[in-house]
Short mmCIF file of C-alpha atoms and ligand atoms in Angstrom, two decimals:
data_model
loop_
_atom_site.label_atom_id
_atom_site.label_comp_id
_atom_site.label_asym_id
_atom_site.label_seq_id
_atom_site.Cartn_x
_atom_site.Cartn_y
_atom_site.Cartn_z
CA MET A 1 -11.28 17.19 22.98
CA GLY A 2 -11.42 16.30 26.69
CA ASP A 3 -10.48 12.70 27.46
CA MET A 4 -10.87 11.46 23.90
CA VAL A 5 -8.23 8.97 22.80
CA ARG A 6 -6.04 10.65 20.18
CA VAL A 7 -5.40 8.43 17.21
CA LEU A 8 -3.08 8.79 14.21
CA VAL A 9 -3.96 7.02 10.95
CA THR A 10 -1.05 7.05 8.50
CA GLY A 11 -2.00 6.52 4.86
CA ALA A 12 -5.30 8.30 5.64
CA GLY A 13 -5.50 9.54 2.05
CA GLY A 14 -5.53 5.95 0.81
CA PHE A 15 -8.26 3.36 0.48
CA ILE A 16 -8.25 1.55 3.86
CA GLY A 17 -6.96 4.57 5.79
CA HIS A 18 -9.81 6.77 4.59
CA HIS A 19 -12.47 4.23 5.62
CA LEU A 20 -10.70 3.68 8.94
CA VAL A 21 -10.73 7.39 9.75
CA SER A 22 -14.52 7.50 9.24
CA PHE A 23 -15.00 4.39 11.36
CA LEU A 24 -12.83 5.65 14.24
CA ARG A 25 -14.55 9.05 14.24
CA ALA A 26 -17.91 7.27 14.51
CA GLN A 27 -16.50 5.33 17.51
CA GLY A 28 -15.70 8.61 19.26
CA TYR A 29 -11.93 8.89 18.72
CA TRP A 30 -10.09 12.12 17.96
CA VAL A 31 -8.28 11.35 14.69
CA ARG A 32 -5.28 12.85 12.91
CA GLY A 33 -4.89 11.67 9.33
CA VAL A 34 -1.51 11.86 7.61
CA ASP A 35 -0.63 11.13 3.99
CA LEU A 36 1.23 12.48 0.97
CA LYS A 37 -2.16 13.24 -0.54
CA ARG A 38 -5.75 13.85 0.49
CA PRO A 39 -8.40 11.17 -0.18
CA GLU A 40 -9.22 11.13 -3.88
CA PHE A 41 -12.98 10.61 -3.86
CA CYS A 42 -14.39 12.48 -0.83
CA ALA A 43 -13.20 14.63 2.04
CA SER A 44 -11.62 13.04 5.11
CA GLU A 45 -13.57 13.08 8.37
CA ALA A 46 -10.34 13.36 10.35
CA ASN A 47 -10.25 16.09 13.01
CA GLU A 48 -6.88 17.09 11.57
CA PHE A 49 -5.36 16.10 8.23
CA GLU A 50 -1.68 16.77 7.56
CA LEU A 51 0.17 16.36 4.29
CA LEU A 52 3.49 14.84 5.35
CA ASP A 53 6.11 12.55 3.84
CA LEU A 54 6.61 9.75 6.35
CA ARG A 55 9.87 8.68 4.76
CA LYS A 56 11.26 11.78 6.52
CA TRP A 57 12.17 11.58 10.21
CA GLN A 58 10.97 15.12 11.10
CA ASP A 59 7.60 14.45 9.46
CA CYS A 60 7.21 11.25 11.49
CA LEU A 61 7.97 13.12 14.72
CA ARG A 62 5.36 15.72 13.80
CA ALA A 63 2.78 13.10 12.84
CA THR A 64 3.07 11.16 16.13
CA ALA A 65 3.28 14.18 18.50
CA GLY A 66 0.56 14.10 21.17
CA ILE A 67 -0.85 10.80 19.89
CA ASP A 68 -2.03 7.84 22.02
CA GLU A 69 -2.48 5.19 19.33
CA VAL A 70 -1.13 4.76 15.78
CA TYR A 71 -2.67 2.78 12.94
CA ALA A 72 0.28 2.52 10.53
CA LEU A 73 -1.13 2.10 7.02
CA ALA A 74 1.10 4.32 4.91
CA ALA A 75 2.87 2.37 2.17
CA ASP A 76 3.97 2.66 -1.42
CA MET A 77 1.80 -0.12 -2.83
CA GLY A 78 -0.59 -1.30 -5.51
CA GLY A 79 -1.84 -4.40 -7.31
CA MET A 80 0.36 -7.12 -8.80
CA GLY A 81 1.21 -5.00 -11.85
CA PHE A 82 2.82 -2.42 -9.55
CA ILE A 83 4.32 -4.71 -6.90
CA SER A 84 6.03 -7.00 -9.39
CA CYS A 85 7.77 -4.16 -11.26
CA ASN A 86 8.94 -1.69 -8.57
CA HIS A 87 10.96 -3.73 -6.07
CA ALA A 88 13.70 -1.18 -5.28
CA GLN A 89 11.29 1.75 -4.92
CA ILE A 90 8.92 -0.23 -2.69
CA LEU A 91 11.65 -1.63 -0.44
CA HIS A 92 13.32 1.78 -0.11
CA ASN A 93 10.18 3.85 0.55
CA ASN A 94 8.36 1.42 2.83
CA SER A 95 11.48 0.66 4.89
CA LEU A 96 12.01 4.37 5.52
CA ILE A 97 8.34 4.93 6.41
CA ASN A 98 8.19 2.06 8.88
CA LEU A 99 11.62 2.53 10.49
CA HIS A 100 10.99 6.22 11.11
CA CYS A 101 7.34 5.94 12.11
CA ILE A 102 7.74 3.39 14.87
CA GLU A 103 10.81 5.12 16.33
CA ALA A 104 9.01 8.48 16.30
CA ALA A 105 6.04 6.80 18.02
CA ARG A 106 8.37 5.47 20.72
CA GLN A 107 10.05 8.84 21.26
CA ASN A 108 6.63 10.54 21.46
CA HIS A 109 5.41 7.99 24.06
CA VAL A 110 2.63 6.48 21.94
CA ASN A 111 0.80 3.71 23.86
CA ARG A 112 -0.26 1.40 21.04
CA TYR A 113 0.98 0.90 17.51
CA LEU A 114 -0.84 -1.25 14.95
CA TYR A 115 1.13 -2.22 11.85
CA THR A 116 -0.63 -3.32 8.65
CA SER A 117 1.22 -6.22 7.08
CA SER A 118 0.08 -8.41 4.22
CA ALA A 119 -0.57 -11.97 3.06
CA CYS A 120 2.35 -11.22 0.72
CA VAL A 121 4.68 -12.20 3.61
CA TYR A 122 3.78 -15.87 3.12
CA PRO A 123 6.34 -18.01 1.29
CA GLU A 124 5.92 -18.63 -2.37
CA TYR A 125 6.54 -22.38 -1.83
CA ARG A 126 3.21 -22.73 0.04
CA GLN A 127 1.26 -21.05 -2.78
CA THR A 128 2.17 -23.00 -5.90
CA GLU A 129 -1.25 -24.70 -6.45
CA THR A 130 -4.64 -23.12 -7.16
CA ASN A 131 -6.12 -25.36 -4.48
CA CYS A 132 -3.48 -24.59 -1.83
CA ALA A 133 -4.05 -25.03 1.92
CA PRO A 134 -5.21 -21.90 3.78
CA LEU A 135 -2.28 -19.99 5.27
CA LYS A 136 -1.84 -20.10 9.04
CA GLU A 137 0.13 -17.33 10.72
CA GLU A 138 3.06 -19.64 11.55
CA ASP A 139 3.37 -20.62 7.87
CA ALA A 140 5.29 -17.36 7.24
CA TYR A 141 8.52 -19.16 8.23
CA PRO A 142 10.94 -20.33 6.84
CA ALA A 143 10.57 -17.02 5.04
CA ALA A 144 10.44 -16.78 1.24
CA PRO A 145 8.01 -14.03 0.16
CA GLN A 146 7.61 -13.62 -3.61
CA ASP A 147 8.40 -9.90 -3.83
CA ALA A 148 10.36 -7.09 -2.13
CA TYR A 149 6.97 -5.79 -0.92
CA GLY A 150 6.48 -8.95 1.15
CA TRP A 151 10.07 -9.00 2.45
CA GLU A 152 9.73 -5.44 3.72
CA LYS A 153 6.43 -6.30 5.41
CA LEU A 154 8.06 -9.26 7.14
CA VAL A 155 10.99 -7.17 8.42
CA SER A 156 8.60 -4.47 9.67
CA GLU A 157 6.62 -7.16 11.51
CA ARG A 158 9.89 -8.15 13.24
CA LEU A 159 10.52 -4.49 14.04
CA CYS A 160 7.16 -4.29 15.84
CA ILE A 161 7.85 -7.48 17.78
CA HIS A 162 11.27 -6.21 18.91
CA TYR A 163 9.99 -2.75 19.80
CA ARG A 164 7.48 -4.43 22.11
CA GLN A 165 10.09 -6.77 23.62
CA ASP A 166 12.89 -4.22 23.98
CA TYR A 167 11.01 -0.95 24.60
CA GLY A 168 7.58 -2.00 25.90
CA LEU A 169 5.68 -0.34 23.02
CA GLU A 170 2.34 -2.21 22.69
CA THR A 171 2.41 -3.33 19.07
CA ARG A 172 -0.26 -5.15 17.04
CA ILE A 173 0.30 -6.72 13.61
CA VAL A 174 -2.38 -7.51 11.06
CA ARG A 175 -1.91 -9.43 7.79
CA PHE A 176 -4.56 -8.35 5.28
CA HIS A 177 -5.82 -10.70 2.58
CA ASN A 178 -7.05 -8.62 -0.42
CA ILE A 179 -9.26 -5.89 0.96
CA PHE A 180 -11.68 -4.35 -1.55
CA GLY A 181 -14.59 -1.92 -1.69
CA PRO A 182 -15.76 1.50 -2.88
CA LEU A 183 -13.51 4.59 -2.71
CA GLY A 184 -10.43 2.58 -3.70
CA THR A 185 -8.08 2.98 -6.65
CA TRP A 186 -9.91 1.64 -9.72
CA GLN A 187 -7.71 2.77 -12.61
CA GLY A 188 -4.21 4.08 -13.33
CA GLY A 189 -1.98 1.10 -12.61
CA ARG A 190 -2.18 0.58 -8.82
CA GLU A 191 -5.67 -0.97 -8.71
CA LYS A 192 -6.22 -4.56 -7.61
CA ALA A 193 -8.21 -7.35 -9.23
CA PRO A 194 -11.75 -6.67 -7.89
CA ALA A 195 -11.55 -2.99 -8.86
CA ALA A 196 -9.86 -3.71 -12.21
CA LEU A 197 -12.49 -6.31 -13.12
CA CYS A 198 -15.38 -4.06 -12.04
CA ARG A 199 -13.95 -1.29 -14.23
CA LYS A 200 -13.44 -3.54 -17.25
CA ILE A 201 -16.91 -5.02 -17.00
CA ALA A 202 -18.57 -1.65 -16.45
CA ALA A 203 -16.71 -0.24 -19.45
CA ALA A 204 -17.55 -3.26 -21.63
CA ARG A 205 -21.22 -2.92 -20.62
CA LEU A 206 -21.22 0.76 -21.48
CA GLU A 207 -19.67 0.10 -24.87
CA GLY A 208 -21.90 -2.91 -25.58
CA LEU A 209 -18.84 -5.13 -25.92
CA LYS A 210 -18.58 -8.75 -24.83
CA GLN A 211 -14.85 -9.11 -24.21
CA ILE A 212 -12.59 -8.40 -21.24
CA GLU A 213 -8.92 -9.16 -20.71
CA ILE A 214 -7.61 -11.29 -17.84
CA TRP A 215 -3.93 -11.69 -16.98
CA GLY A 216 -2.86 -15.32 -17.30
CA ASP A 217 -5.33 -18.22 -17.41
CA GLY A 218 -7.44 -16.68 -14.63
CA GLU A 219 -7.30 -19.90 -12.58
CA GLN A 220 -5.10 -18.25 -9.91
CA THR A 221 -7.05 -18.13 -6.62
CA ARG A 222 -7.44 -15.61 -3.78
CA SER A 223 -9.83 -14.68 -0.98
CA PHE A 224 -11.35 -11.18 -0.83
CA CYS A 225 -12.51 -9.24 2.22
CA TYR A 226 -14.89 -6.27 2.14
CA ILE A 227 -13.62 -2.96 3.56
CA ASP A 228 -16.32 -2.59 6.28
CA ASP A 229 -15.22 -5.89 7.82
CA CYS A 230 -11.58 -4.80 7.53
CA VAL A 231 -11.98 -1.66 9.65
CA VAL A 232 -14.04 -3.49 12.29
CA GLY A 233 -11.32 -6.15 12.50
CA LEU A 234 -8.56 -3.53 12.76
CA HIS A 235 -10.26 -1.81 15.66
CA LYS A 236 -10.92 -5.10 17.46
CA LEU A 237 -7.27 -6.09 17.11
CA MET A 238 -6.05 -2.74 18.43
CA ARG A 239 -8.28 -3.17 21.49
CA SER A 240 -7.20 -6.79 22.05
CA ASP A 241 -4.10 -7.86 23.97
CA TYR A 242 -2.88 -10.04 21.09
CA CYS A 243 0.58 -8.99 19.90
CA GLU A 244 1.57 -11.66 17.33
CA PRO A 245 0.74 -11.34 13.60
CA LEU A 246 -2.91 -12.10 12.80
CA ASN A 247 -4.62 -12.80 9.46
CA LEU A 248 -7.52 -10.54 8.54
CA GLY A 249 -9.46 -11.64 5.50
CA GLN A 250 -12.14 -13.97 4.24
CA ASP A 251 -11.42 -17.70 3.98
CA ARG A 252 -13.49 -18.30 0.83
CA MET A 253 -11.13 -18.90 -2.07
CA VAL A 254 -12.25 -18.07 -5.65
CA SER A 255 -10.38 -17.93 -8.95
CA ILE A 256 -9.99 -14.69 -10.89
CA ASN A 257 -12.24 -16.22 -13.57
CA GLN A 258 -14.94 -16.88 -10.95
CA LEU A 259 -14.54 -13.35 -9.62
CA ALA A 260 -15.03 -11.96 -13.15
CA ASP A 261 -18.15 -14.12 -13.61
CA MET A 262 -19.60 -12.92 -10.28
CA ILE A 263 -19.10 -9.28 -11.27
CA ALA A 264 -20.54 -9.85 -14.74
CA ASN A 265 -23.57 -11.43 -13.09
CA ILE A 266 -24.01 -8.38 -10.82
CA ALA A 267 -23.66 -6.12 -13.87
CA GLY A 268 -26.24 -8.22 -15.74
CA VAL A 269 -23.95 -8.87 -18.72
CA GLN A 270 -22.23 -11.83 -20.30
CA VAL A 271 -18.58 -11.29 -21.16
CA ASN A 272 -15.99 -13.55 -22.73
CA ARG A 273 -12.57 -13.60 -21.19
CA THR A 274 -9.49 -13.08 -23.33
CA HIS A 275 -6.43 -14.39 -21.50
CA VAL A 276 -3.36 -12.23 -22.04
CA PRO A 277 0.17 -12.40 -20.58
CA GLY A 278 0.70 -10.42 -17.37
CA PRO A 279 1.93 -10.73 -13.77
CA GLN A 280 -0.29 -13.02 -11.72
CA GLY A 281 1.45 -13.32 -8.36
CA VAL A 282 1.33 -16.63 -6.53
CA ARG A 283 -0.83 -19.41 -7.98
CA GLY A 284 -3.17 -19.75 -5.01
CA ARG A 285 -3.73 -18.06 -1.65
CA ASN A 286 -6.30 -18.29 1.12
CA SER A 287 -6.53 -17.17 4.73
CA ASP A 288 -6.77 -19.63 7.62
CA ASN A 289 -9.03 -17.79 10.07
CA THR A 290 -8.74 -20.19 13.01
CA ARG A 291 -6.65 -17.78 15.05
CA LEU A 292 -8.63 -14.71 13.98
CA LYS A 293 -11.82 -16.30 15.34
CA ALA A 294 -10.12 -17.44 18.55
CA VAL A 295 -8.44 -14.10 19.29
CA LEU A 296 -11.16 -11.62 18.26
CA ARG A 297 -14.20 -13.91 18.72
CA TRP A 298 -15.32 -12.50 15.39
CA GLU A 299 -14.84 -13.06 11.68
CA PRO A 300 -15.69 -11.03 8.56
CA GLN A 301 -19.45 -10.90 8.00
CA ILE A 302 -20.07 -9.46 4.56
CA SER A 303 -20.38 -11.95 1.71
CA LEU A 304 -18.23 -11.65 -1.40
CA GLU A 305 -21.37 -11.20 -3.51
CA GLU A 306 -22.63 -8.32 -1.38
CA GLY A 307 -19.21 -6.66 -1.23
CA LEU A 308 -18.81 -6.95 -4.99
CA ARG A 309 -22.28 -5.56 -5.57
CA ARG A 310 -21.50 -2.42 -3.55
CA THR A 311 -18.09 -2.07 -5.20
CA TYR A 312 -19.38 -2.60 -8.72
CA LEU A 313 -22.12 0.04 -8.29
CA TRP A 314 -19.56 2.60 -7.16
CA ILE A 315 -17.02 1.83 -9.91
CA ALA A 316 -19.69 1.70 -12.62
CA LYS A 317 -20.66 5.22 -11.54
CA GLN A 318 -17.03 6.38 -11.82
CA VAL A 319 -16.78 4.81 -15.28
CA MET A 320 -20.00 6.53 -16.37
CA GLU A 321 -18.76 9.88 -15.16
CA LEU A 322 -15.43 9.48 -16.93
CA ALA A 323 -17.14 8.30 -20.08
CA SER A 324 -19.29 11.42 -20.11
CA GLU A 325 -16.09 13.48 -19.93
CA TYR A 326 -15.02 11.66 -23.10
CA SER A 327 -18.38 12.78 -24.54
CA PHE A 328 -19.15 9.11 -25.17
CA GLY A 329 -16.44 8.88 -27.80
CA VAL A 330 -16.61 5.17 -27.16
CA ALA A 331 -14.28 4.24 -30.00
CA THR A 332 -11.35 5.62 -27.99
CA PHE A 333 -12.73 4.85 -24.53
CA PRO A 334 -9.65 3.41 -22.76
CA LEU A 335 -11.00 1.68 -19.66
CA ARG A 336 -11.80 -1.82 -20.81
CA THR A 337 -8.20 -2.93 -21.25
CA GLY A 338 -5.15 -1.38 -19.53
CA ASN A 339 -5.71 -3.89 -16.79
CA LYS A 340 -3.87 -4.44 -13.52
CA GLU A 341 -4.55 -7.64 -11.61
CA PRO A 342 -3.50 -8.93 -8.19
P1 NAD B 1 -3.33 2.77 -0.50
O1 NAD B 1 -2.23 2.80 -1.52
O2 NAD B 1 -4.70 3.14 -0.94
O3 NAD B 1 -2.94 3.65 0.77
C1 NAD B 1 -1.63 3.82 1.20
C2 NAD B 1 -1.42 5.30 1.42
O4 NAD B 1 -0.09 5.53 1.90
C3 NAD B 1 -1.55 6.13 0.12
O5 NAD B 1 -2.59 7.08 0.23
C4 NAD B 1 -0.20 6.77 -0.05
O6 NAD B 1 -0.25 8.10 -0.56
C5 NAD B 1 0.32 6.78 1.39
N1 NAD B 1 1.76 6.94 1.40
C6 NAD B 1 2.67 6.35 0.58
N2 NAD B 1 3.89 6.82 0.83
C7 NAD B 1 3.76 7.74 1.83
C8 NAD B 1 4.68 8.58 2.50
N3 NAD B 1 5.98 8.58 2.18
N4 NAD B 1 4.20 9.39 3.46
C9 NAD B 1 2.87 9.43 3.77
N5 NAD B 1 1.97 8.65 3.15
C10 NAD B 1 2.40 7.82 2.19
O7 NAD B 1 -3.31 1.27 0.09
P2 NAD B 1 -4.37 0.54 1.02
O8 NAD B 1 -4.99 -0.53 0.20
O9 NAD B 1 -5.22 1.51 1.73
O10 NAD B 1 -3.38 -0.17 2.04
C11 NAD B 1 -3.14 0.31 3.37
C12 NAD B 1 -2.09 -0.58 4.04
O11 NAD B 1 -2.56 -1.95 4.04
C13 NAD B 1 -0.75 -0.58 3.31
O12 NAD B 1 0.29 -0.66 4.28
C14 NAD B 1 -0.79 -1.86 2.52
O13 NAD B 1 0.51 -2.36 2.25
C15 NAD B 1 -1.58 -2.78 3.42
N6 NAD B 1 -2.25 -3.87 2.69
C16 NAD B 1 -3.32 -3.61 1.89
C17 NAD B 1 -3.95 -4.67 1.24
C18 NAD B 1 -5.15 -4.44 0.37
O14 NAD B 1 -5.72 -5.43 -0.09
N7 NAD B 1 -5.59 -3.22 0.14
C19 NAD B 1 -3.45 -5.97 1.36
C20 NAD B 1 -2.35 -6.19 2.15
C21 NAD B 1 -1.76 -5.13 2.85
#
């Protein structure tokens, strides 16, 4: 191990955490991954992977022992369908994880601690129009996040700021705007819009059907950032001396309808959209990347089209494999509906 920097990635069995572990290993770090579960789709490249429950104090102490830097990604989370229906569970679990993790990091003399917050901290009143102004970091206040998920993220941001001020722990805070890519949840209820739409379109294509379901009118807008850009940005922020919250996302806003059309185009199919009732989150959201560019001298590089192409190919393969398990009993093939959107 020698002089290698020892890094802990919490949530290493999840989507971003798994990709981050691979990226950090390639950069030469020694990495411990911690999660309730192992990565679903391929083995972790972490030097050490421990199954721990970070809601528990003793598990947090064990996770952070002998560690120089923490990337804190563990959270009970999912797409809009999950976030809008599980407020108490999310607030309870994520509060425990973050309160215990940062205190354990302090007691174990960790040098740097990067917390992964979310665009969900931004107030609902700034996101009422589809064509809303991009969100600057200072727009988070006066605070009024839409869901318990966003409130908890905001409080944990404050926790990081105060741990730096009061205890000298070097904290970093990132606010992700819809990260997507291969090896992420694509079915089951916690998936987000890009994955859900890729799955529905791949399933419709396989079944020769021309219809997919969209929650609401599909005019709600978001920006989407590809996973490879996300992990590069995370590492750059950790290495920077910037300690205030920073957006990390793309600043190209598209509607859910446009996103569906882009994926259908990649899949080479034409699908009609059936609009059904369902949680949609805020009406519009985009990232203002002015500070990101100033602080990191960098911005996400991978286009939405290219990111969607890579994601669609991976999800279409998962759908094919699952369909073959159903022995192509397409009449009961369940993947085209059962949607979860952001
Ligand atoms: P994910 O759900 O794929 O990963 C989170 C991981 O945390 C999961 O593997 C889960 O098992 C683990 N976890 C949950 N409770 C735990 C516990 N008690 N102990 C140990 N591990 C536990 O989510 P993700 O998309 O990889 O998100 C990573 C982080 O980024 C999260 O904090 C999330 O809130 C934040 N974030 C993600 C996005 C996005 O677009 N993906 C957007 C905003 C913020």
